[in-house]
Each structure stands twice: as C-alpha cells, then as structure tokens.
Amino acid sequence: MAVRMKDIARDLGLSVVTVSKVLRDHPDIGPETRERVLKRMKELNYRPNLAARALVTGRSHIVGLVVPDLLHPFFAEVAKGLSSVFHTKGYNLVISSSEEDAELEQQEIEQLLARQVDAVLVASSQWSVESFRRIEEQKTPYILIDRKFAGLRSNFVGVDDERVGALATEHLIEVGCRTIAHVGGPQVSTAVGRLFGYRHALMRRGVAVSPDYIVEREQRATDASGYQAMVQLLGLDPRPDGVFCYNDPTAIGVMKAILDAGLRIPEDVAVVGCGNARYADFLRVPLTSVDQQSEAIGDRAARLALSVIEAKTPQRPATVLLEPRLIVRESSRRPKPA
Amino acid sequence: MAVRMKDIARDLGLSVVTVSKVLRDHPDIGPETRERVLKRMKELNYRPNLAARALVTGRSHIVGLVVPDLLHPFFAEVAKGLSSVFHTKGYNLVISSSEEDAELEQQEIEQLLARQVDAVLVASSQWSVESFRRIEEQKTPYILIDRKFAGLRSNFVGVDDERVGALATEHLIEVGCRTIAHVGGPQVSTAVGRLFGYRHALMRRGVAVSPDYIVEREQRATDASGYQAMVQLLGLDPRPDGVFCYNDPTAIGVMKAILDAGLRIPEDVAVVGCGNARYADFLRVPLTSVDQQSEAIGDRAARLALSVIEAKTPQRPATVLLEPRLIVRESSRRPKPA
DNA sequence: TTGAAAGCGGTACCAA
DNA sequence: TTGGTACCGCTTTCAA
C-alpha cells in the first residue's frame, strides 16, 4: 500500500541499505546513485515509516504533554509555544488532558511511556510523586511545567509563585486595600506558593490576615467556583476591599459576584487575577493580572526538553524560574491613598 | 533497559508468543499460565512497546489533529472533546498548529502521515485540495473539521455556516438595524458560508447591501484585525448600526473600536460574534454570538474517526452538519422596533 | 561505494 | 494449550 524503501531499491536495482543511506544523507554514496534514488522517491512520493525507524533507533521523535485543562488559556499558550519549537526540530507533540484528575494523569503518562515518547512534559495534578518515579525507572526524561514538587529533584520550568502572590498582594496594599481576601486553587504547588506569597506580603506590611478571608477549594478553579467563593466572602464583616485570585477564570467569577451584589470594582472591591489571559483587557472591568509568561514557559520547556533528549549522558535536573510581572488594569486602579 | 516480552518469557520458561497472547486476552491460554504471566508483568511493571505493535499491526492508535490556532477557544474546545473520546478508546492525539498557514499545514500533514497515524483530522487553511489527494493516496482516512471544500468528497463535521450568517443577520434586522456591516475572515469555507448567509438574509428581508460595508481581510481574524476593520467601517456615511463578525476575537476588537469612538453598544451599534467563546458573557459588553457547538463537533468527529478507522471496508464519506444556535446577550439586546 | 545479515519488539499463522 | 517461524520497515555493523 504505502511505498517502502524496498520498492525503491527494487525499481532501481539497488539494495535497501543504499536507499536508507541516501535518505539520511550518508556521506559515502555515489552522486549519481543519490540522484536516482532521490528522483524515484519524489516520483513515488515516498515517506519514511517513522514507527519503524523509532523501533530500531529507540527514538520516537515524539514528546508527550499532559496538562490539566486544554481550555485554560495558560496551558493552550504553553502548548502552542512547545508545538512551534518542536515542529522546527522534527518532533511531534502528543497532547493529553488530565482534567485536573490525578488518576487520569497517571494513565495518560503510562500511555505516553508505552508510546516510547522521547520526553514527557507535565503540569501535574498529582499530590504524590509516584508517577514520576515510574518515569524515572523507564529512563525517559521528564520536565515539570508550572507545577512542581518539593521532594522531587527534577527538571522544572515555571514562574516563581511566591513572587506571584507577593506582587499581587503588595499591589492591593499599595492601592489602599486593608482587608484583602484570597480565593485559592486546588492543592498543587502553584496554589500553595501563591498563598504563601500572599500571607508573607501581608505580614511584611503589617496587614492583618484572618483565615476567614482565605477561601480554598477542593474543586477546579473556574469562574463558577470563583463566584461561589466571592459570595461567601461578601457575607463577612467587614467585607473585603481587595481580592487576590488564584487565576483569571476565578477572578472573572469573583468580579461577577461583586457586580451582582451591586458593588463597584475597583472602588468597593479591587480584584487581581493571575495568568494574564488574552481577553483580560476586554472584560466588563479590565482585569489586573499577574503575567505567568506562558509563551516563554513553552519556549524554555521545549528547549530544555530537546537538550535533555539530545544529551548523551544523563543531565542533572535544571530549574528555569521565570519572573512574573504585574499588569495593572482597571480592576485595581484606584488613586493611591494619601 | 525497558522490560520486554522476551524478559518475561525467559523468566517463566515460556515462549514470547504465549506472553503476547496473555497480554491481548487471547482465549486459548491456561488459567494458571495466564496468572503467572500477569503476575510477572506487574512485578516488572511491563509496558508493551506500542511502536513495535504498530509496525506489525499497521495500526498506530494515533490520530493526528491539525488546527489553525490552538489558542482560539473554538479549536481548544474541539481538541478537548476529541481528546476525551480518544482517551477512552486507547488512542492518542498528536496535535499540531498550522498558524493559519497553508504551507505549514501541508508539512504537518506529511509529518503525520509519516507517523502512520490511523486518521487525520484537519481544520484546513488550504485553498487547494492537493494535500487531501495525498492523504487519499496513502489510504489514511481523514475528516475535515469546521472548514470544508466544495469540490472534495470527504468526511466533514461542522456547522451549517450559511445558517450561522443568516441567524446573526436576521437577528440584527429584527432588533432594528438598517445598515448592517460584516467583518469577514480568511478565505476559507466558513468565512464564505457566513458571508453568503449574511447576504442572503439581507436580500430576503429587502435590506440594502452595499459592498462598502463588507470588510474582508487577508490576515488572520483576531481582535487586532477586527479593531482595524471597524475603524474603517465607522468612517462610512451612514455608519453601520449593526455588525456581524466572523468570530468572537474579531467581535472583541470591533467592540473596542466602537467604544473607543465614543459610541454605545448596542444603542448606536449592535454587535454579533460567532463561536460563543466561554468568556463572551463576561466581556465589557456581553457578546451576542452564534454558538458553533464546539464540544459536539469534537465528540462527533472523534466518533466518526473511530468508525472509519475500525471499518473493514472503505466507507463512503459522511457529513455531519450541526445546527448553530444564536445566544443573545447585551451587545445586541435592544427593544424591538415598533 | 555498495550490500548481506542481523535485529529492534512485537504479532500472525500454522504446526505440534 | 503452547510455541517455532516469518515478518512489519527500517537502521546498524561489517564485509565485499
């Protein structure tokens, strides 16, 4: 059905080996032979069977990516960055979504390992590191993206999440907020880091933190869960006058709850999100957000993956920590207090 | 390095064939032997080499997806739908982005064919059907998503784009718009269909259409290009009082241009987008949009792909045409004219 | 410069 | 019920 080297070799009275060498630009091949082979390849529209090549070389030229949610713009941007770097190097990207579910993630990773991917990139929803031990056994390189694990010496590319929390919180303090709430995310390193940064910033500035003003959630961080969390926070006395949200979808829900309650943003409550989603600028109230450098993360992760794959000897794990940046928009733009 | 069948067979004094049969639940295997093999597989954490299996069976259990833009929420949603169906059936999805570039798309498709994917799903940016002839030669099933070709008998899953244009335009007429503009997309079937539906609806209702009010663009349909198009339209006399936009990102740019000009939405200009992006509800002015059923498209396309892959004999091309739905929000909500 | 043989890790077919 | 043999399409090694 498909054209094989064998067919070309037969047509030209050559051996398969010769054809194979031409394909891979092997030096010792007669110029005339090379031409004939190349010509015939064009004619027959030959495409090497990458699966067969992978089997013998042990390199599939496939990289696996597991993210919690493809719809989340942050991960979509990372995927896009990865995909463009890999394309130029002849790698393909198998993308799978774990739906923020640890067990599903395990399955996806197993599946990828069985596929003999050359590396696995994961924004993990696990709380244990067991999956990663399995990857290590297989000697497949892996890189954690966005979310990391304290006890795991591994490659990591992401932003400094404590800085994220600190940037957002300090900004809220600076614009005059005194009762600053936090709507957190799932139990992963990013949420923990941002919460820590938030707490730390408040303490450093001598602003009181009451646990009542911190809403952590089991569920996924979406606009629906953000809405619900904010409704709860607005029931407190005094009500918060600033909110730092785990991510932008959460912040959108939070803002909706505030407006639905008849309050103004930022006059009554200032809001800061995280992720700097593309549409943040066009929202009902344009959203101040901490940029996570999604494109840079994709780019750096792809480069790191390639260097690890191409290294002859095992590399020691590298950490790429990018600086987050605060993008101020209307949702927190208030005159600074006197 | 990795555990192979050979290792398990040796350990247990069995043949590779027997191990292989156990793995695939072949009926004629002694229950005791089966247990021993299964036990050893667990112990060694055996994972079958899918690349090897693919080579001999001719089925890779990989499906390729090519989209113009992973960041576009519509395609992200489709990808997510696909990915979840395929996961449950043991297939993986290789996703690549063509960046709305026909040549890049060709390359990506070639790459996927070389990978021996079992099917290719494409939301194409081509204007010619040559790539698809190549796919046909290879006898790899393919399914067009969202965008189709007039002269090509192929599988297709998408919405009825003329209905999209008609729904949007009729709605604008009904809320009293008299000078209805259209900001179009790139030269692909969706843009053509929507434009046609728009024209047709205007004619049917006896509303004049001047070509001046139709802005078509070479470039990608983004918020930036939408902004630019709307600035141009606002320079016309009379200025449009309704705009139907090719997609939601475009509509966002259009709305920004309107607001920047000091006009009100929907009182001065009503706006309708297309795609019903998740965030449409939370925009500065919540956006009326035609829902393209992205999730359903992903789901149906995945099912169609599986049925074609699993069919013994070549199937005749199927077309799945979903009905678009208009979601009315504030950007076009005006009292109906008397 | 060219090619024969071996083998990558599985599966299919048929014989024992 | 079990296993020997051939082979999927390609690369590697080494000899001609």
XYZ file of C-alpha atoms (C1' of nucleotides) in Angstrom:
708
model
C 0.000 0.000 0.000
C 2.430 2.627 1.190
C 5.724 2.997 -0.632
C 8.659 1.389 1.124
C 12.406 1.527 0.696
C 12.209 -1.973 -0.649
C 10.120 -0.748 -3.583
C 12.556 1.961 -4.481
C 15.514 -0.389 -4.147
C 13.877 -2.967 -6.407
C 12.928 -0.398 -9.045
C 16.483 0.869 -9.206
C 18.317 -2.414 -8.803
C 19.880 -1.256 -5.561
C 19.849 -2.524 -2.021
C 17.645 -1.203 0.729
C 20.707 -0.113 2.644
C 21.753 2.216 -0.128
C 18.346 3.802 -0.240
C 18.378 4.226 3.514
C 21.741 5.949 3.346
C 20.577 8.379 0.710
C 17.583 9.232 2.811
C 19.751 10.130 5.754
C 22.422 11.971 3.751
C 25.036 9.412 4.491
C 28.338 10.636 3.020
C 29.626 7.615 1.106
C 27.102 7.355 -1.675
C 27.869 7.984 -5.327
C 26.408 11.262 -6.551
C 24.711 9.549 -9.444
C 23.125 6.882 -7.270
C 21.966 9.547 -4.877
C 20.249 11.426 -7.678
C 18.482 8.371 -8.985
C 17.218 7.450 -5.555
C 16.062 10.956 -4.763
C 14.282 11.182 -8.079
C 12.443 7.937 -7.539
C 11.483 8.986 -4.017
C 9.837 12.096 -5.382
C 8.065 10.168 -8.089
C 6.608 7.668 -5.690
C 6.038 10.274 -3.027
C 7.988 8.240 -0.538
C 7.585 8.908 3.172
C 9.757 7.009 5.635
C 7.816 4.982 8.180
C 8.649 6.785 11.383
C 7.307 3.997 13.564
C 9.757 1.547 12.052
C 12.600 3.977 12.413
C 11.656 4.606 16.022
C 11.731 0.912 16.733
C 15.290 0.464 15.621
C 16.776 3.750 16.766
C 14.952 3.847 20.075
C 13.990 7.457 19.398
C 10.397 8.158 18.501
C 10.734 11.896 17.974
C 7.510 12.236 19.864
C 7.188 14.293 23.009
C 4.243 13.906 25.358
C 2.468 16.764 27.088
C -0.039 16.350 29.888
C -1.988 19.384 31.073
C -4.889 19.697 33.484
C -7.060 21.601 31.046
C -6.584 22.383 27.386
C -9.237 25.047 27.516
C -7.407 27.084 30.063
C -5.682 29.771 28.020
C -2.494 29.443 30.013
C -1.976 25.829 29.031
C -3.126 26.456 25.484
C -0.443 29.111 25.185
C 2.197 26.831 26.624
C 1.150 24.073 24.228
C 1.362 26.451 21.331
C 4.857 27.553 22.281
C 6.015 23.982 22.662
C 4.444 22.885 19.450
C 6.142 25.543 17.380
C 9.622 24.810 18.707
C 9.187 21.077 18.330
C 7.875 21.362 14.822
C 11.050 23.025 13.622
C 13.082 20.168 15.073
C 11.018 17.387 13.559
C 9.309 16.362 16.741
C 5.608 15.824 17.217
C 3.636 16.570 20.323
C 1.082 14.190 21.804
C -1.177 16.274 23.976
C -3.439 14.854 26.621
C -5.664 16.402 29.191
C -5.867 15.108 32.730
C -8.947 17.146 33.615
C -7.225 18.053 36.873
C -7.586 14.410 37.917
C -4.567 12.643 39.390
C -5.623 9.171 38.370
C -6.351 10.128 34.810
C -2.996 11.829 34.695
C -1.270 8.617 35.762
C -2.982 6.744 32.968
C -2.025 9.317 30.417
C 1.587 9.202 31.499
C 1.652 5.404 31.325
C 0.187 5.586 27.864
C 2.855 8.024 26.765
C 5.646 5.891 28.158
C 4.280 2.880 26.285
C 4.419 5.038 23.175
C 8.128 5.431 23.717
C 7.978 9.195 23.769
C 11.387 10.805 23.996
C 10.314 13.069 26.850
C 7.272 13.830 28.939
C 6.208 17.337 29.918
C 3.678 17.525 32.726
C 1.729 20.202 34.511
C 0.800 17.801 37.229
C -2.372 17.426 39.243
C -0.833 14.763 41.471
C -0.154 15.161 45.111
C 2.240 12.231 45.200
C 5.414 11.804 43.199
C 4.879 8.148 42.410
C 4.153 8.658 38.712
C 7.460 10.372 38.359
C 9.358 7.538 39.937
C 7.821 5.340 37.279
C 9.004 7.675 34.578
C 12.463 7.679 36.081
C 12.603 3.876 36.080
C 11.903 3.958 32.390
C 14.750 6.438 31.987
C 12.514 8.727 29.989
C 13.387 12.353 30.616
C 10.585 14.448 32.033
C 10.027 18.100 32.748
C 7.554 19.572 35.155
C 5.788 22.646 33.900
C 4.139 25.289 36.020
C 3.616 22.957 38.980
C 6.401 21.305 40.927
C 7.015 19.020 43.885
C 9.033 19.845 46.941
C 10.627 16.445 47.372
C 11.467 15.778 43.756
C 14.729 16.567 42.044
C 13.527 17.119 38.541
C 13.548 19.499 35.639
C 11.191 22.384 36.150
C 10.060 25.369 34.102
C 7.671 27.884 35.578
C 7.317 31.144 37.393
C 8.172 31.935 40.964
C 4.763 31.518 42.570
C 5.611 33.188 45.817
C 6.548 36.240 43.826
C 3.210 35.985 42.071
C 1.368 36.089 45.362
C 3.581 38.835 46.710
C 3.283 41.038 43.622
C -0.491 40.827 43.608
C -0.892 41.373 47.319
C 1.573 44.221 47.610
C -0.172 45.941 44.768
C -3.510 45.666 46.549
C -1.971 47.082 49.696
C -0.477 49.939 47.735
C -3.784 50.955 46.242
C -5.201 51.195 49.738
C -6.877 47.880 50.431
C -6.969 46.942 54.103
C -8.995 43.747 54.118
C -7.515 41.557 51.469
C -9.034 38.195 50.678
C -7.617 35.314 48.710
C -9.519 32.848 46.596
C -7.212 29.875 46.204
C -6.889 26.977 43.819
C -6.547 23.207 44.002
C -3.904 21.542 46.160
C -0.947 21.984 43.868
C 2.318 23.852 44.226
C 1.169 26.928 42.376
C -1.756 27.483 44.714
C 0.394 26.833 47.766
C 3.128 29.160 46.550
C 0.755 31.985 45.726
C -0.996 31.644 49.051
C 2.332 31.740 50.813
C 3.377 34.832 48.889
C 0.089 36.464 49.807
C 0.448 35.669 53.506
C 4.033 36.730 53.583
C 3.352 40.046 51.893
C 0.571 40.857 54.321
C 2.760 40.070 57.305
C 5.662 42.064 55.974
C 3.402 45.055 55.545
C 1.757 44.589 58.900
C -1.694 43.991 57.487
C -3.812 41.577 59.486
C -4.661 38.210 57.929
C -7.665 36.348 59.161
C -8.152 32.788 57.927
C -11.786 33.665 57.248
C -10.664 35.685 54.282
C -8.901 32.805 52.633
C -11.117 30.510 50.635
C -9.501 27.300 49.478
C -11.393 24.911 47.302
C -11.266 21.252 46.547
C -12.821 21.705 43.163
C -11.360 23.105 39.986
C -10.658 26.797 39.846
C -13.244 28.062 37.372
C -15.454 31.108 37.115
C -18.267 29.161 38.795
C -16.157 28.301 41.816
C -14.852 31.868 41.948
C -18.375 33.226 42.013
C -19.347 30.958 44.854
C -16.247 31.822 46.857
C -16.863 35.532 46.486
C -20.483 35.262 47.561
C -19.190 33.684 50.738
C -16.555 36.385 51.240
C -19.078 39.185 50.752
C -21.006 37.795 53.712
C -18.143 38.648 56.057
C -17.998 41.724 58.223
C -16.109 43.782 57.304
C -16.312 42.685 53.732
C -13.033 42.510 51.827
C -11.969 45.556 49.844
C -9.440 43.631 47.773
C -9.228 40.094 46.403
C -6.301 38.185 45.008
C -7.475 35.260 42.897
C -5.633 32.075 42.041
C -6.252 32.507 38.318
C -8.125 34.597 35.763
C -11.176 32.383 35.332
C -11.626 32.523 39.095
C -11.234 36.282 39.028
C -13.929 36.558 36.387
C -16.367 34.722 38.624
C -15.304 36.827 41.568
C -15.934 40.025 39.650
C -19.334 38.831 38.569
C -20.285 38.140 42.178
C -19.151 41.606 43.203
C -21.103 43.351 40.465
C -24.160 41.188 41.088
C -24.055 42.334 44.705
C -24.346 45.912 43.486
C -20.794 46.846 44.412
C -18.254 48.661 42.284
C -14.870 47.485 41.011
C -12.353 48.783 41.969
C -13.939 51.434 44.229
C -15.570 48.986 46.640
C -13.519 45.909 45.916
C -10.314 45.717 43.892
C -9.538 42.462 42.102
C -6.308 40.891 40.889
C -6.135 37.692 38.861
C -3.316 35.553 37.612
C -2.402 34.323 34.154
C -2.976 37.497 32.179
C -5.327 35.770 29.773
C -5.565 37.394 26.398
C -9.093 38.597 26.953
C -8.352 40.175 30.349
C -8.283 43.531 28.640
C -11.757 43.257 27.191
C -13.660 42.178 30.250
C -16.566 44.015 31.831
C -13.944 45.524 34.064
C -10.480 45.026 32.561
C -8.664 42.717 34.917
C -5.380 43.392 36.659
C -3.444 40.163 36.444
C -0.054 38.662 37.125
C 1.503 37.522 33.897
C 2.875 33.996 34.046
C 4.890 34.236 30.850
C 3.129 31.336 29.257
C 4.839 31.732 25.927
C 8.266 31.896 27.491
C 7.471 28.833 29.549
C 6.568 26.878 26.423
C 9.659 28.039 24.659
C 12.050 27.310 27.508
C 10.476 23.970 28.291
C 10.796 22.881 24.678
C 14.448 23.890 24.545
C 15.185 22.171 27.801
C 13.457 19.023 26.594
C 15.475 18.999 23.387
C 18.736 19.468 25.210
C 17.956 16.653 27.622
C 16.851 14.339 24.827
C 19.915 15.031 22.781
C 22.364 14.759 25.675
C 24.455 11.610 25.538
C 24.780 11.359 29.291
C 22.105 11.938 31.935
C 21.958 15.613 32.825
C 21.414 16.931 36.276
C 17.952 18.413 36.660
C 17.626 22.041 35.648
C 15.261 24.619 37.048
C 14.094 27.543 34.954
C 12.336 30.064 37.136
C 10.807 33.000 35.310
C 9.886 36.318 36.867
C 6.178 37.073 36.942
C 5.026 40.565 36.002
C 2.079 42.536 37.257
C -0.169 44.004 34.584
C -2.311 46.724 36.128
C -5.737 47.382 34.650
C -8.942 48.943 35.791
C -9.999 46.268 38.268
C -7.461 47.580 40.759
C -6.735 51.076 39.527
C -7.586 53.396 42.334
C -5.953 56.594 43.448
C -3.216 55.811 45.912
C -4.183 56.621 49.475
C -2.736 59.778 50.955
C 16.592 -1.036 29.679
C 12.840 -1.306 29.278
C 11.185 -4.631 30.071
C 10.281 -6.699 27.033
C 8.145 -9.771 26.449
C 11.317 -11.678 25.919
C 12.345 -10.999 29.517
C 9.089 -12.231 30.926
C 9.128 -15.307 28.714
C 12.664 -16.189 29.784
C 11.912 -15.714 33.489
C 8.920 -18.001 33.269
C 10.283 -20.560 30.851
C 7.627 -19.717 28.301
C 7.683 -18.506 24.739
C 7.220 -14.923 23.673
C 4.097 -15.901 21.807
C 2.414 -17.118 24.954
C 3.204 -13.899 26.732
C 1.862 -11.915 23.823
C -1.374 -13.869 23.911
C -1.867 -13.278 27.602
C -1.340 -9.589 27.066
C -4.089 -9.457 24.499
C -6.519 -11.717 26.346
C -6.271 -14.415 23.773
C -8.770 -17.174 24.703
C -6.656 -20.325 24.481
C -4.283 -19.850 27.365
C -4.255 -21.965 30.519
C -5.594 -20.087 33.516
C -2.507 -20.925 35.527
C -0.114 -19.747 32.855
C -2.119 -16.576 32.455
C -1.826 -15.844 36.164
C 1.907 -16.398 36.210
C 2.436 -14.116 33.251
C 0.184 -11.402 34.605
C 1.916 -11.567 37.945
C 5.338 -11.205 36.401
C 4.144 -8.319 34.251
C 3.024 -6.441 37.335
C 6.266 -7.183 39.134
C 8.395 -5.894 36.326
C 5.985 -3.104 35.515
C 5.808 -4.221 31.932
C 4.542 -1.828 29.276
C 4.100 -3.075 25.716
C 6.082 -1.148 23.134
C 3.342 0.485 21.124
C 5.686 1.453 18.309
C 6.596 -2.190 17.743
C 2.994 -3.239 17.860
C 2.079 -0.516 15.399
C 4.723 -1.726 12.989
C 3.352 -5.212 12.761
C -0.356 -4.494 13.003
C -0.266 -1.456 10.781
C -2.344 0.409 13.351
C -0.608 3.069 15.395
C -3.572 4.023 17.549
C -2.534 7.593 16.992
C -4.812 10.184 15.445
C -3.493 13.450 14.094
C -5.186 16.808 14.510
C -4.212 19.953 12.642
C -5.812 23.232 13.635
C -5.085 26.797 12.548
C -4.701 28.073 16.087
C -4.585 26.250 19.386
C -5.227 29.443 21.265
C -8.525 30.033 19.632
C -11.042 28.772 22.170
C -13.120 27.107 19.485
C -10.311 24.805 18.433
C -9.204 24.249 22.004
C -12.701 23.048 22.804
C -12.783 20.783 19.800
C -9.410 19.359 20.756
C -10.589 18.732 24.264
C -13.678 16.894 23.067
C -11.632 14.763 20.721
C -9.029 14.012 23.287
C -11.506 12.734 25.832
C -13.243 10.371 23.433
C -9.971 9.046 22.082
C -8.524 8.504 25.501
C -11.291 6.104 26.444
C -10.591 4.064 23.309
C -6.855 3.846 23.788
C -5.944 6.322 21.100
C -3.573 9.235 21.434
C -3.865 12.565 19.742
C -0.978 14.341 18.048
C -1.916 17.979 17.848
C -0.247 20.457 15.559
C -0.892 24.045 14.761
C -0.738 25.390 11.238
C -0.843 29.024 12.304
C -3.402 29.597 9.558
C -0.624 28.942 7.042
C -1.334 26.586 4.146
C 2.251 25.549 3.599
C 2.879 24.793 7.235
C -0.305 22.785 7.252
C 0.947 20.676 4.357
C 4.133 19.938 6.247
C 2.263 18.975 9.360
C 0.042 16.623 7.432
C 3.014 14.987 5.722
C 4.634 14.545 9.092
C 1.524 12.900 10.471
C 1.249 10.538 7.530
C 4.862 9.511 8.005
C 3.949 8.758 11.594
C 1.402 6.290 10.339
C -1.476 7.918 12.153
C -4.710 5.987 11.818
C -6.639 9.093 10.818
C -6.087 12.790 10.236
C -8.491 15.466 11.407
C -7.988 18.875 9.832
C -9.464 22.305 10.149
C -7.799 23.390 6.974
C -6.258 26.680 5.954
C -5.637 25.485 2.418
C -7.303 26.856 -0.616
C -6.390 23.857 -2.741
C -7.301 20.244 -2.116
C -3.928 18.839 -3.082
C -2.919 17.845 0.454
C -6.033 15.771 0.671
C -5.312 13.928 -2.512
C -2.004 12.982 -0.929
C -3.774 11.691 2.119
C -6.127 9.692 -0.054
C -3.230 8.089 -1.918
C -1.899 6.887 1.395
C -5.349 5.458 2.143
C -5.323 7.159 5.508
C -8.831 8.211 6.490
C -9.276 11.903 7.077
C -12.005 14.127 8.381
C -12.424 17.806 7.748
C -13.494 19.789 10.749
C -15.214 23.151 10.682
C -13.885 24.049 7.251
C -14.682 22.132 4.082
C -14.047 22.183 0.345
C -16.662 22.383 -2.342
C -15.005 20.005 -4.768
C -13.955 17.358 -2.299
C -15.944 14.297 -1.374
C -14.750 13.779 2.142
C -15.837 13.313 5.702
C -16.913 16.540 7.311
C -18.065 17.625 10.735
C -19.105 21.196 11.348
C -21.965 23.616 11.492
C -24.024 24.959 8.660
C -22.225 28.225 8.038
C -24.904 29.782 5.894
C -27.267 29.289 8.799
C -24.702 30.978 11.016
C -24.666 34.038 8.802
C -28.418 34.027 8.414
C -29.123 33.660 12.129
C -26.852 36.524 13.039
C -28.055 38.831 10.304
C -31.752 38.166 10.783
C -31.342 38.857 14.451
C -29.735 42.207 13.724
C -32.554 43.066 11.364
C -35.094 42.102 13.973
C -33.621 44.375 16.597
C -33.975 47.234 14.166
C -30.622 47.586 12.445
C -30.832 49.051 8.946
C -27.210 49.377 7.930
C -25.620 46.071 8.700
C -21.920 45.556 8.149
C -19.915 42.360 8.036
C -16.334 41.862 9.135
C -15.205 38.695 7.398
C -12.476 36.139 7.926
C -9.741 34.485 5.883
C -10.516 32.797 2.562
C -11.896 29.562 3.891
C -15.290 27.911 3.618
C -16.548 29.139 6.966
C -15.998 32.758 6.044
C -17.506 32.278 2.611
C -20.549 30.483 4.008
C -21.185 33.055 6.700
C -20.841 35.886 4.226
C -23.268 34.153 1.907
C -25.766 33.643 4.705
C -25.446 37.314 5.611
C -26.023 38.473 2.046
C -28.880 36.119 1.541
C -30.639 37.156 4.726
C -30.368 40.827 3.814
C -31.789 40.214 0.369
C -34.611 38.103 1.686
C -35.583 40.853 4.074
C -35.202 43.549 1.475
C -32.400 45.350 3.293
C -29.859 47.008 1.025
C -26.321 45.592 0.936
C -23.509 47.807 -0.163
C -20.119 46.181 -0.716
C -18.586 49.037 1.238
C -19.987 47.554 4.380
C -18.290 44.242 3.900
C -14.696 44.113 5.076
C -12.776 41.026 4.063
C -9.276 40.515 5.247
C -6.271 38.576 4.091
C -4.834 38.366 7.546
C -5.886 36.264 10.475
C -9.146 37.116 12.170
C -8.021 38.445 15.519
C -9.064 41.246 17.813
C -6.425 43.480 16.235
C -7.737 42.951 12.727
C -11.307 43.402 13.975
C -10.400 46.718 15.521
C -8.843 47.943 12.330
C -11.811 46.828 10.236
C -14.266 48.604 12.499
C -12.327 51.843 12.434
C -12.675 51.722 8.673
C -16.404 50.984 8.855
C -17.031 53.827 11.270
C -15.678 56.199 8.670
C -18.580 55.418 6.333
C -21.659 57.558 5.946
C -24.066 56.465 7.192
C -22.143 54.482 9.712
C -23.351 50.930 10.331
C -25.788 50.366 13.172
C -25.156 46.626 13.280
C -22.129 44.417 12.683
C -21.897 40.691 12.162
C -18.378 39.444 12.835
C -16.680 36.323 11.534
C -15.679 35.206 15.004
C -15.559 36.276 18.643
C -11.994 37.568 18.758
C -12.863 39.783 15.804
C -16.011 40.920 17.579
C -13.994 41.883 20.622
C -11.789 44.123 18.527
C -14.834 45.545 16.794
C -16.475 46.391 20.093
C -13.342 48.048 21.340
C -13.228 50.257 18.259
C -16.862 51.231 18.771
C -16.383 52.123 22.401
C -13.145 53.943 21.672
C -15.097 56.083 19.175
C -17.396 57.119 21.985
C -20.359 55.164 20.707
C -22.622 52.887 22.677
C -23.278 49.158 22.257
C -25.958 48.175 21.405
C -27.758 51.556 21.219
C -25.577 53.012 18.467
C -24.131 49.830 17.032
C -25.236 46.281 17.773
C -22.635 43.531 17.501
C -22.895 39.802 16.904
C -19.948 37.424 17.002
C -19.525 33.790 16.273
C -18.151 30.917 18.330
C -19.772 31.683 21.652
C -16.446 31.678 23.448
C -16.668 30.887 27.114
C -15.771 34.398 28.157
C -18.366 36.068 25.904
C -20.579 36.506 28.927
C -18.016 38.417 30.930
C -16.915 40.947 28.395
C -17.141 44.708 28.739
C -20.402 44.330 26.878
C -21.560 40.704 26.958
C -21.403 39.491 23.400
C -24.238 38.037 21.388
C -22.730 35.146 19.487
C -23.644 32.231 17.291
C -22.751 29.014 19.031
C -20.788 26.622 16.849
C -21.254 23.589 19.095
C -17.542 23.084 19.505
C -17.904 20.297 22.019
C -20.388 18.431 19.873
C -18.099 18.841 16.899
C -15.222 17.268 18.809
C -17.383 14.458 20.013
C -18.938 13.674 16.644
C -15.646 13.966 14.800
C -13.989 11.546 17.210
C -16.793 9.029 16.813
C -16.733 9.335 13.084
C -12.977 8.863 13.045
C -13.227 5.730 15.158
C -15.918 4.239 12.982
C -13.928 4.908 9.837
C -10.755 3.501 11.352
C -12.478 0.395 12.561
C -14.422 -0.237 9.376
C -13.134 -3.210 7.389
C -14.130 -1.766 4.058
C -13.782 1.825 2.851
C -16.805 3.834 3.922
C -18.435 6.447 1.821
C -17.750 9.928 3.140
C -20.124 11.131 5.826
C -21.195 14.668 6.523
C -22.260 15.730 9.983
C -23.846 19.144 9.853
C -24.785 20.608 13.202
C -27.301 23.379 13.727
C -25.842 26.626 15.021
C -27.689 28.459 17.796
C -27.904 32.147 18.471
C -27.082 33.199 22.027
C -28.418 36.685 22.598
C -26.620 38.909 25.065
C -26.343 42.592 25.737
C -24.321 43.555 22.660
C -27.442 43.279 20.539
C -30.262 43.497 23.028
C -32.396 46.420 22.009
C -36.106 46.863 22.217
C -37.691 45.596 19.025
C -38.745 48.399 16.715
C -42.431 49.152 16.563
C 30.857 2.888 -2.756
C 27.619 -0.851 -2.052
C 25.155 -4.622 0.188
C 24.199 -9.029 3.173
C 22.796 -10.204 7.573
C 21.005 -9.306 11.999
C 17.794 -7.375 14.828
C 14.528 -3.542 17.118
C 9.759 -5.619 19.974
C 6.092 -7.136 18.876
C 2.022 -10.168 16.126
C 0.095 -13.790 12.786
C -0.098 -18.237 11.108
C 0.179 -22.761 11.475
C 2.169 -26.942 13.413
C 2.998 -29.687 17.460
C -2.932 -25.046 25.061
C 1.711 -23.795 23.512
C 5.479 -22.330 20.518
C 8.508 -22.047 16.002
C 8.989 -19.229 12.255
C 8.401 -15.448 9.467
C 7.961 -10.804 9.046
C 6.393 -5.487 9.776
C 10.019 -1.270 7.653
C 13.888 0.464 8.878
C 18.979 1.036 10.707
C 23.439 -0.829 12.130
C 27.514 -3.379 11.547
C 30.755 -5.243 8.893
C 32.386 -7.486 4.831
C 32.911 -7.301 -0.207
